[in-house]
PDB file of C-alpha atoms in Angstrom:
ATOM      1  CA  UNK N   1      -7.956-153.060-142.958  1.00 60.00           C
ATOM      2  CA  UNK N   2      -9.657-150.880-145.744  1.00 72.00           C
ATOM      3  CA  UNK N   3     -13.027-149.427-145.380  1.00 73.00           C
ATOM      4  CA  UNK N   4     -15.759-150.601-147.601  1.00 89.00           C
ATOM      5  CA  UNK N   5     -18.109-148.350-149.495  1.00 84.00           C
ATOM      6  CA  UNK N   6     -21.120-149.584-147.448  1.00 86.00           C
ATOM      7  CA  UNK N   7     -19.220-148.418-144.523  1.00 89.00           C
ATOM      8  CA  UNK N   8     -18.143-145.308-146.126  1.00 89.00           C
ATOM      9  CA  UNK N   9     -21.880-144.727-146.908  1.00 88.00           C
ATOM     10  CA  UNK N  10     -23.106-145.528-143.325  1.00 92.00           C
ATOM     11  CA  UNK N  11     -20.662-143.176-142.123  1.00 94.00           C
ATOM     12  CA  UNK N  12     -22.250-140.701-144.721  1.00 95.00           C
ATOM     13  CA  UNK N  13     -25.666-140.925-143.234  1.00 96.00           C
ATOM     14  CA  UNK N  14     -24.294-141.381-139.864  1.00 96.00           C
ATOM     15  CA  UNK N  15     -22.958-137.640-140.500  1.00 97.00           C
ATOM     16  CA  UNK N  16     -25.755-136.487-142.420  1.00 97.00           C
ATOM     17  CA  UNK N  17     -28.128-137.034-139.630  1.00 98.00           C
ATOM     18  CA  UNK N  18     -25.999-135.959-136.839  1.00 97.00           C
ATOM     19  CA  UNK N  19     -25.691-132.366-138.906  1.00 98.00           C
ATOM     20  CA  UNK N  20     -29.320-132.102-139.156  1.00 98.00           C
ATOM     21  CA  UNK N  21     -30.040-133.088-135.509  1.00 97.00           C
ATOM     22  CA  UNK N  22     -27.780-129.779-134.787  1.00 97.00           C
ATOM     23  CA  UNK N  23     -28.771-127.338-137.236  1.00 98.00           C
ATOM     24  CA  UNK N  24     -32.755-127.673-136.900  1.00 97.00           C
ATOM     25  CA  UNK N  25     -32.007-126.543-133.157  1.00 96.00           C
ATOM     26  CA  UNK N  26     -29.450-123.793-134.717  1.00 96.00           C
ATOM     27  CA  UNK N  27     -31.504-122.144-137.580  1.00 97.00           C
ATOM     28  CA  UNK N  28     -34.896-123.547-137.317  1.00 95.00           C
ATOM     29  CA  UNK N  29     -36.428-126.429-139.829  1.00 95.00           C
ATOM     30  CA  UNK N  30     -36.805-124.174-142.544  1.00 94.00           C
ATOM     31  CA  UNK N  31     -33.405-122.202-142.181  1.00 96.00           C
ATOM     32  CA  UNK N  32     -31.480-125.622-142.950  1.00 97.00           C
ATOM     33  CA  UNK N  33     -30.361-126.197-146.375  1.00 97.00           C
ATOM     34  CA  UNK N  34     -28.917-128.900-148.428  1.00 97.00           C
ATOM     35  CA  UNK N  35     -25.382-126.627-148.819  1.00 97.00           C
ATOM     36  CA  UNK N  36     -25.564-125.702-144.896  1.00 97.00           C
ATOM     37  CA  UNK N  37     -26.092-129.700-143.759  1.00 98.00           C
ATOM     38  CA  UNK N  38     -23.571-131.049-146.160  1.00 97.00           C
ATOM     39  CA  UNK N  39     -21.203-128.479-145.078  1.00 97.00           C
ATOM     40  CA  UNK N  40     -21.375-129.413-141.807  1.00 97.00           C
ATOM     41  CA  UNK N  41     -21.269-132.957-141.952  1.00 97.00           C
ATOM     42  CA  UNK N  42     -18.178-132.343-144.351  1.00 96.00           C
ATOM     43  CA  UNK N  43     -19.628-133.811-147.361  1.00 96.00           C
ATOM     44  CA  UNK N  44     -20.496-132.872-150.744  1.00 95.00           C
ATOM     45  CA  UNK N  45     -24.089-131.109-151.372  1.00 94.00           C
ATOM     46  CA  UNK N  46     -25.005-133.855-154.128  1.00 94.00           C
ATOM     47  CA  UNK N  47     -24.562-136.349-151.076  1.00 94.00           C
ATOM     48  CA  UNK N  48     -27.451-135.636-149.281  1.00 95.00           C
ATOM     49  CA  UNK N  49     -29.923-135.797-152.103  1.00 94.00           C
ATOM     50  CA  UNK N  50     -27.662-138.992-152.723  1.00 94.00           C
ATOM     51  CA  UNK N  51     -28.461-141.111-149.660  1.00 95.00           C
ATOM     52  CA  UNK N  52     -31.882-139.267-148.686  1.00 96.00           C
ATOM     53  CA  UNK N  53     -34.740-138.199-151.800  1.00 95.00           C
ATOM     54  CA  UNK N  54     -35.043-134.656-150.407  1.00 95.00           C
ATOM     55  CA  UNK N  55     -33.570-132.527-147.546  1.00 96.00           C
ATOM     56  CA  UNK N  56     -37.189-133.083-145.924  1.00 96.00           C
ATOM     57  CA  UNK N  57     -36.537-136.441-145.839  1.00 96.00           C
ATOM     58  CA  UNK N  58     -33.142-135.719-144.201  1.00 97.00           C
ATOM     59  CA  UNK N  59     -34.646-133.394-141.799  1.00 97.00           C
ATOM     60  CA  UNK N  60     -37.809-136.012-141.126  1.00 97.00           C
ATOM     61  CA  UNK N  61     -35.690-138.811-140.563  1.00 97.00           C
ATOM     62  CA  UNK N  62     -32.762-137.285-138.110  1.00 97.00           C
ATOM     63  CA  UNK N  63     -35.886-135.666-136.139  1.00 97.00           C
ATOM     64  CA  UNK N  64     -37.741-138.415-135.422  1.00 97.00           C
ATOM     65  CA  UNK N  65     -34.590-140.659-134.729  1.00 97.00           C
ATOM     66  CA  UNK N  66     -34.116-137.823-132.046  1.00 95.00           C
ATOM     67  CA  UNK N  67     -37.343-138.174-130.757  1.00 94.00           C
ATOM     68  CA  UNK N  68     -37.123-142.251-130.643  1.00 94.00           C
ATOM     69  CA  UNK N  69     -34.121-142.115-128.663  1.00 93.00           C
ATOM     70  CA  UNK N  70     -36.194-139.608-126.243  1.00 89.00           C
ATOM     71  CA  UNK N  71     -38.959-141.696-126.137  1.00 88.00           C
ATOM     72  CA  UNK N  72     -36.892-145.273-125.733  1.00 89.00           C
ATOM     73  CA  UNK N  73     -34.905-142.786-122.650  1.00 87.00           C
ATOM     74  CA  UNK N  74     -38.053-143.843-120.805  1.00 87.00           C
ATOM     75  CA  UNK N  75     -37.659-147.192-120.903  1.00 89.00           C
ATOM     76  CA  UNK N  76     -35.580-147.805-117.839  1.00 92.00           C
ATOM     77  CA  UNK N  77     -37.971-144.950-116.287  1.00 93.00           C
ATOM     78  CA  UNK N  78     -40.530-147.842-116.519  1.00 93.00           C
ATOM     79  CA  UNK N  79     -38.104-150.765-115.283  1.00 93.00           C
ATOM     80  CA  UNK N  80     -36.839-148.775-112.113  1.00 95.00           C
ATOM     81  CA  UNK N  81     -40.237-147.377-111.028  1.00 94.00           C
ATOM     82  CA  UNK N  82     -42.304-149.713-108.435  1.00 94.00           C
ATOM     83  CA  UNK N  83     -45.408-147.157-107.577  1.00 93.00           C
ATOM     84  CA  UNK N  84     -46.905-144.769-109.508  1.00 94.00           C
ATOM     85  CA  UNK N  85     -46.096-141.924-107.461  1.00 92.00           C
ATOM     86  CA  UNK N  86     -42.309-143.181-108.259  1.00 93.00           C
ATOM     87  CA  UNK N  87     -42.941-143.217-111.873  1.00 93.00           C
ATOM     88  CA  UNK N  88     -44.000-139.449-112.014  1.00 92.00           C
ATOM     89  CA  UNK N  89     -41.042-138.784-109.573  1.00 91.00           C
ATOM     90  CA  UNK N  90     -38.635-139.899-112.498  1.00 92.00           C
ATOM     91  CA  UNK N  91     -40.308-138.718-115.204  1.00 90.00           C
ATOM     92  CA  UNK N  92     -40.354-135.227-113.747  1.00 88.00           C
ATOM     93  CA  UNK N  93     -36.786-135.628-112.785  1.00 87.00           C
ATOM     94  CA  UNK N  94     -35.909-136.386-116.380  1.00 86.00           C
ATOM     95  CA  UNK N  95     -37.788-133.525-117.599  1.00 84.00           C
ATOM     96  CA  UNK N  96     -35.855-131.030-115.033  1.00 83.00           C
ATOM     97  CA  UNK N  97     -32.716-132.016-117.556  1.00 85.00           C
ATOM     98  CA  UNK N  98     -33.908-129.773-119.824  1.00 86.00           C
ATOM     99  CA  UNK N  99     -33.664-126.203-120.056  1.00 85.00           C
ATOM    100  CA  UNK N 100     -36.218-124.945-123.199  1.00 86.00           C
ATOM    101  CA  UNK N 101     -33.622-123.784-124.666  1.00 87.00           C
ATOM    102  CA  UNK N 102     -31.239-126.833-125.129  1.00 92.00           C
ATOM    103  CA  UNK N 103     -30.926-128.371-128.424  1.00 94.00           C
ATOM    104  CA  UNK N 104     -32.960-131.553-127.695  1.00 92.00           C
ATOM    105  CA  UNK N 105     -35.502-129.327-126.511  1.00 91.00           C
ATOM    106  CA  UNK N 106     -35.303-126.548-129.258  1.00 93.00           C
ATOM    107  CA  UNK N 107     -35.297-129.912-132.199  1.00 95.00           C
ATOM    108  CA  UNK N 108     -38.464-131.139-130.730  1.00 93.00           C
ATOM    109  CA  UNK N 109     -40.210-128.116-130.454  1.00 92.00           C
ATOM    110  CA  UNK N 110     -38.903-127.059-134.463  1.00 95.00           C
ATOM    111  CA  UNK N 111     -40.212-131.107-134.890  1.00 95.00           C
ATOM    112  CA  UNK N 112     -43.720-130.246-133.775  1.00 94.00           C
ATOM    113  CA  UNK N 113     -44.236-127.197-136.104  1.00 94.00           C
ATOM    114  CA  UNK N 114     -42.792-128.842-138.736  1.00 96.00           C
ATOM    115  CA  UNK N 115     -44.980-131.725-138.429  1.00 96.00           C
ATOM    116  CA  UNK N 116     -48.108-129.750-138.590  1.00 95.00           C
ATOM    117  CA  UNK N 117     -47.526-128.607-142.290  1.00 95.00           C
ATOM    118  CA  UNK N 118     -46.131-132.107-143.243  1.00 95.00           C
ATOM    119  CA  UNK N 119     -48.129-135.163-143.649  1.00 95.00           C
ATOM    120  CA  UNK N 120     -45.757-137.811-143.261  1.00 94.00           C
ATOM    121  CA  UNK N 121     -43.481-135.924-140.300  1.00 96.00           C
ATOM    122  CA  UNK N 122     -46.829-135.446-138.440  1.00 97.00           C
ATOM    123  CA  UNK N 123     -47.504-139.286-139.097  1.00 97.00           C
ATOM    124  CA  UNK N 124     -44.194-140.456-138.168  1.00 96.00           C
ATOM    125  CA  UNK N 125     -44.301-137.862-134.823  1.00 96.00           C
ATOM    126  CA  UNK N 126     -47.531-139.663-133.575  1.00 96.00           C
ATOM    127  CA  UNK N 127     -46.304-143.087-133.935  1.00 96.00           C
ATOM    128  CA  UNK N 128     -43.118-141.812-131.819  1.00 95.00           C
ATOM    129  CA  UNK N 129     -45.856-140.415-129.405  1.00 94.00           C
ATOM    130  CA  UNK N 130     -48.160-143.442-129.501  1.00 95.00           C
ATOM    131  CA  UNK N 131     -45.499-145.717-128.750  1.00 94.00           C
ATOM    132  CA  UNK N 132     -44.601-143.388-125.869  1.00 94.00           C
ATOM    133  CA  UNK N 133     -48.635-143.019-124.573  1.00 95.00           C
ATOM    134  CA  UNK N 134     -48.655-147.126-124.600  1.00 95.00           C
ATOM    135  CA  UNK N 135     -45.839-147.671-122.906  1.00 94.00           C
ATOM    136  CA  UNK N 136     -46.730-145.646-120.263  1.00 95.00           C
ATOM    137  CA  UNK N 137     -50.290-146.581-120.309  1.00 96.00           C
ATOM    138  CA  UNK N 138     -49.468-150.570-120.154  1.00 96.00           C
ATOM    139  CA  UNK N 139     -47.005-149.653-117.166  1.00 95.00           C
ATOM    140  CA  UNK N 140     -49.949-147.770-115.450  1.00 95.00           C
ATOM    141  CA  UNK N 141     -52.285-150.656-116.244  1.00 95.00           C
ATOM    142  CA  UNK N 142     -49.851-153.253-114.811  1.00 95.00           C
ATOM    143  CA  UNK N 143     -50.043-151.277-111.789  1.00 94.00           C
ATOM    144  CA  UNK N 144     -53.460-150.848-111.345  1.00 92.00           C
ATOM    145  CA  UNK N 145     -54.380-147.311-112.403  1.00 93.00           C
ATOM    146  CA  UNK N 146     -57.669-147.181-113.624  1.00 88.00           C
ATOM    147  CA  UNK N 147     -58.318-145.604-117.222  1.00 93.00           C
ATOM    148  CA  UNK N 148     -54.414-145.925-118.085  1.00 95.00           C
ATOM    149  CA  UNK N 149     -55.000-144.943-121.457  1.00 96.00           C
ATOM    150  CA  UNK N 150     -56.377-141.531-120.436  1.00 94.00           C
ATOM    151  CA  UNK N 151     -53.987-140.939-117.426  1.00 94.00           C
ATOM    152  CA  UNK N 152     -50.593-142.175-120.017  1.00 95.00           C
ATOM    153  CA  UNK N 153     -52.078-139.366-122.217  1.00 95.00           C
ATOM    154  CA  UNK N 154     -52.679-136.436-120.179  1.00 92.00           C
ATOM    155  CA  UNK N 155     -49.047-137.464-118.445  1.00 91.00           C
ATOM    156  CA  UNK N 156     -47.598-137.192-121.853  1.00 91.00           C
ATOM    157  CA  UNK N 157     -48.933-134.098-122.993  1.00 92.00           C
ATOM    158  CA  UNK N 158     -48.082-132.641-119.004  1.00 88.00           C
ATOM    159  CA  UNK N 159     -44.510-133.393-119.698  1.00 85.00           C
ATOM    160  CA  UNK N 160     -43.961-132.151-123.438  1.00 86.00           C
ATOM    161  CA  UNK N 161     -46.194-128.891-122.285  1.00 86.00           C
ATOM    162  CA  UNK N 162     -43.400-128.377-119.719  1.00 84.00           C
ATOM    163  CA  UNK N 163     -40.931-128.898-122.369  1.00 83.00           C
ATOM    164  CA  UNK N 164     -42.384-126.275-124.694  1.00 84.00           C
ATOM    165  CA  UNK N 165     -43.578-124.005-121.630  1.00 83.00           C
ATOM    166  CA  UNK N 166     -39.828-123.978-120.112  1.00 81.00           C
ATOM    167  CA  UNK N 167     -38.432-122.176-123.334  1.00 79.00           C
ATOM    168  CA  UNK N 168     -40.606-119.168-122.298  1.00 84.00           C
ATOM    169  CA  UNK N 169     -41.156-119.090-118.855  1.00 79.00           C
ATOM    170  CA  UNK N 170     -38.291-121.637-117.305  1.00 71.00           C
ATOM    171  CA  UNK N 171     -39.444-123.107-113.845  1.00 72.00           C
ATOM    172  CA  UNK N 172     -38.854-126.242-112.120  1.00 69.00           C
ATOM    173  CA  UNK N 173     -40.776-129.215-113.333  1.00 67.00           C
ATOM    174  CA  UNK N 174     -41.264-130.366-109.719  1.00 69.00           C
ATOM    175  CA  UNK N 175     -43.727-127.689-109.545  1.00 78.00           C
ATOM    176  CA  UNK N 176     -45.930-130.021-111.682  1.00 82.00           C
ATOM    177  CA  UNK N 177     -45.222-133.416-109.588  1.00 84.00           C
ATOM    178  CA  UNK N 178     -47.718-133.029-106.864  1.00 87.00           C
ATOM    179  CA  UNK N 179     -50.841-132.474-109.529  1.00 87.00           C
ATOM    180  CA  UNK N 180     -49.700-135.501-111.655  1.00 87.00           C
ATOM    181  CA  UNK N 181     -49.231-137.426-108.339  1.00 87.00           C
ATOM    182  CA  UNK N 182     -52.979-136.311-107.639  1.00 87.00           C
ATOM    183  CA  UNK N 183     -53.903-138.336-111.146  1.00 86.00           C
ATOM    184  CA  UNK N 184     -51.866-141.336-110.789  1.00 88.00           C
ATOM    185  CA  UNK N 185     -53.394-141.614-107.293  1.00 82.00           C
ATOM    186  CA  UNK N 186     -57.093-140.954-107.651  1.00 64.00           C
ATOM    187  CA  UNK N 187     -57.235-142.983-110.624  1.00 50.00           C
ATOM    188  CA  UNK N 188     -56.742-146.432-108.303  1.00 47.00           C
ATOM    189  CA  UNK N 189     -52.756-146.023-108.376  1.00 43.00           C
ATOM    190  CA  UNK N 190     -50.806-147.174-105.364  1.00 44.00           C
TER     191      UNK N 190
END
């Protein structure tokens, strides 16, 4: 069976991508070139400006695909959790997977900066983090927390500040459970 040139493309971006996701960790946003990405995914420079219209577009899309799949990681969080309390039990646990200095960490944190000196990075990041605020905060409202707009916010920006935090000063995210039980509890949680 021979390979198409659609497929052949795919598998072009496929690569593409994956070789930004690692090198934004490895050499920061703006230490990754269109030579240093194509050489890594194993394809000619021309071929990124080929299937993307810049290397910021590269960079912006493999980023925020990262950050999606983080995001959509919560998902059976949301499923599995019956209380409150147990829903800030797993998300805590999932954040204890991370060290500060992994790659997933390191790309979002690179993602972040990045975003504040590009409009349509930073516009892209907050639907990612929208979409993650909602989905929390309809969760929280389906299970009576009061103000579950508020509460899905300040637990989102508790977890990604633990996320940046950890790269400087590591410590266990359980640390943090108790207080974030405190919210999910005196704001009519279960």
């Amino acid at each position: 069976m021979s390979v198409t040139a659609t497929e052949r493309g795919r598998e072009v971006r496929r690569r593409l991508l994956q070789a930004a996701r690692e090198l934004v960790p490895e050499r920061g946003w703006a230490g990754v070139s269109t030579r240093v990405v194509a050489e890594r995914a194993g394809v000619a420079p021309g071929l990124v400006h080929y299937h993307f219209a810049s290397l910021q577009a590269l960079l912006t899309e493999a980023a925020v695909g990262a950050m999606r799949d983080a995001v959509g990681a919560a998902a059976p969080l949301l499923e599995r959790a019956r209380t409150p309390g147990e829903l800030v039990d797993l998300l805590v646990a999932e954040v204890d997977r991370y060290t500060g200095a992994d790659p997933a960490s390191l790309l979002a944190t690179e993602t972040y900066l990045a975003a504040t000196r590009d409009a349509a990075l930073h516009r892209e990041l907050a639907e990612v983090l929208e979409d993650f605020r909602s989905r929390i905060a309809a969760w929280l409202q389906a299970h009576g927390v009061g103000e579950p707009d508020a509460t899905a916010a300040v637990l989102a920006a508790a977890i990604d500040g633990v996320l940046l935090h950890r790269a400087l000063a590591p410590q266990p995210a359980g640390a943090i459970g108790p207080v974030l039980q405190r919210i999910v509890t005196h704001h009519g949680g279960c």
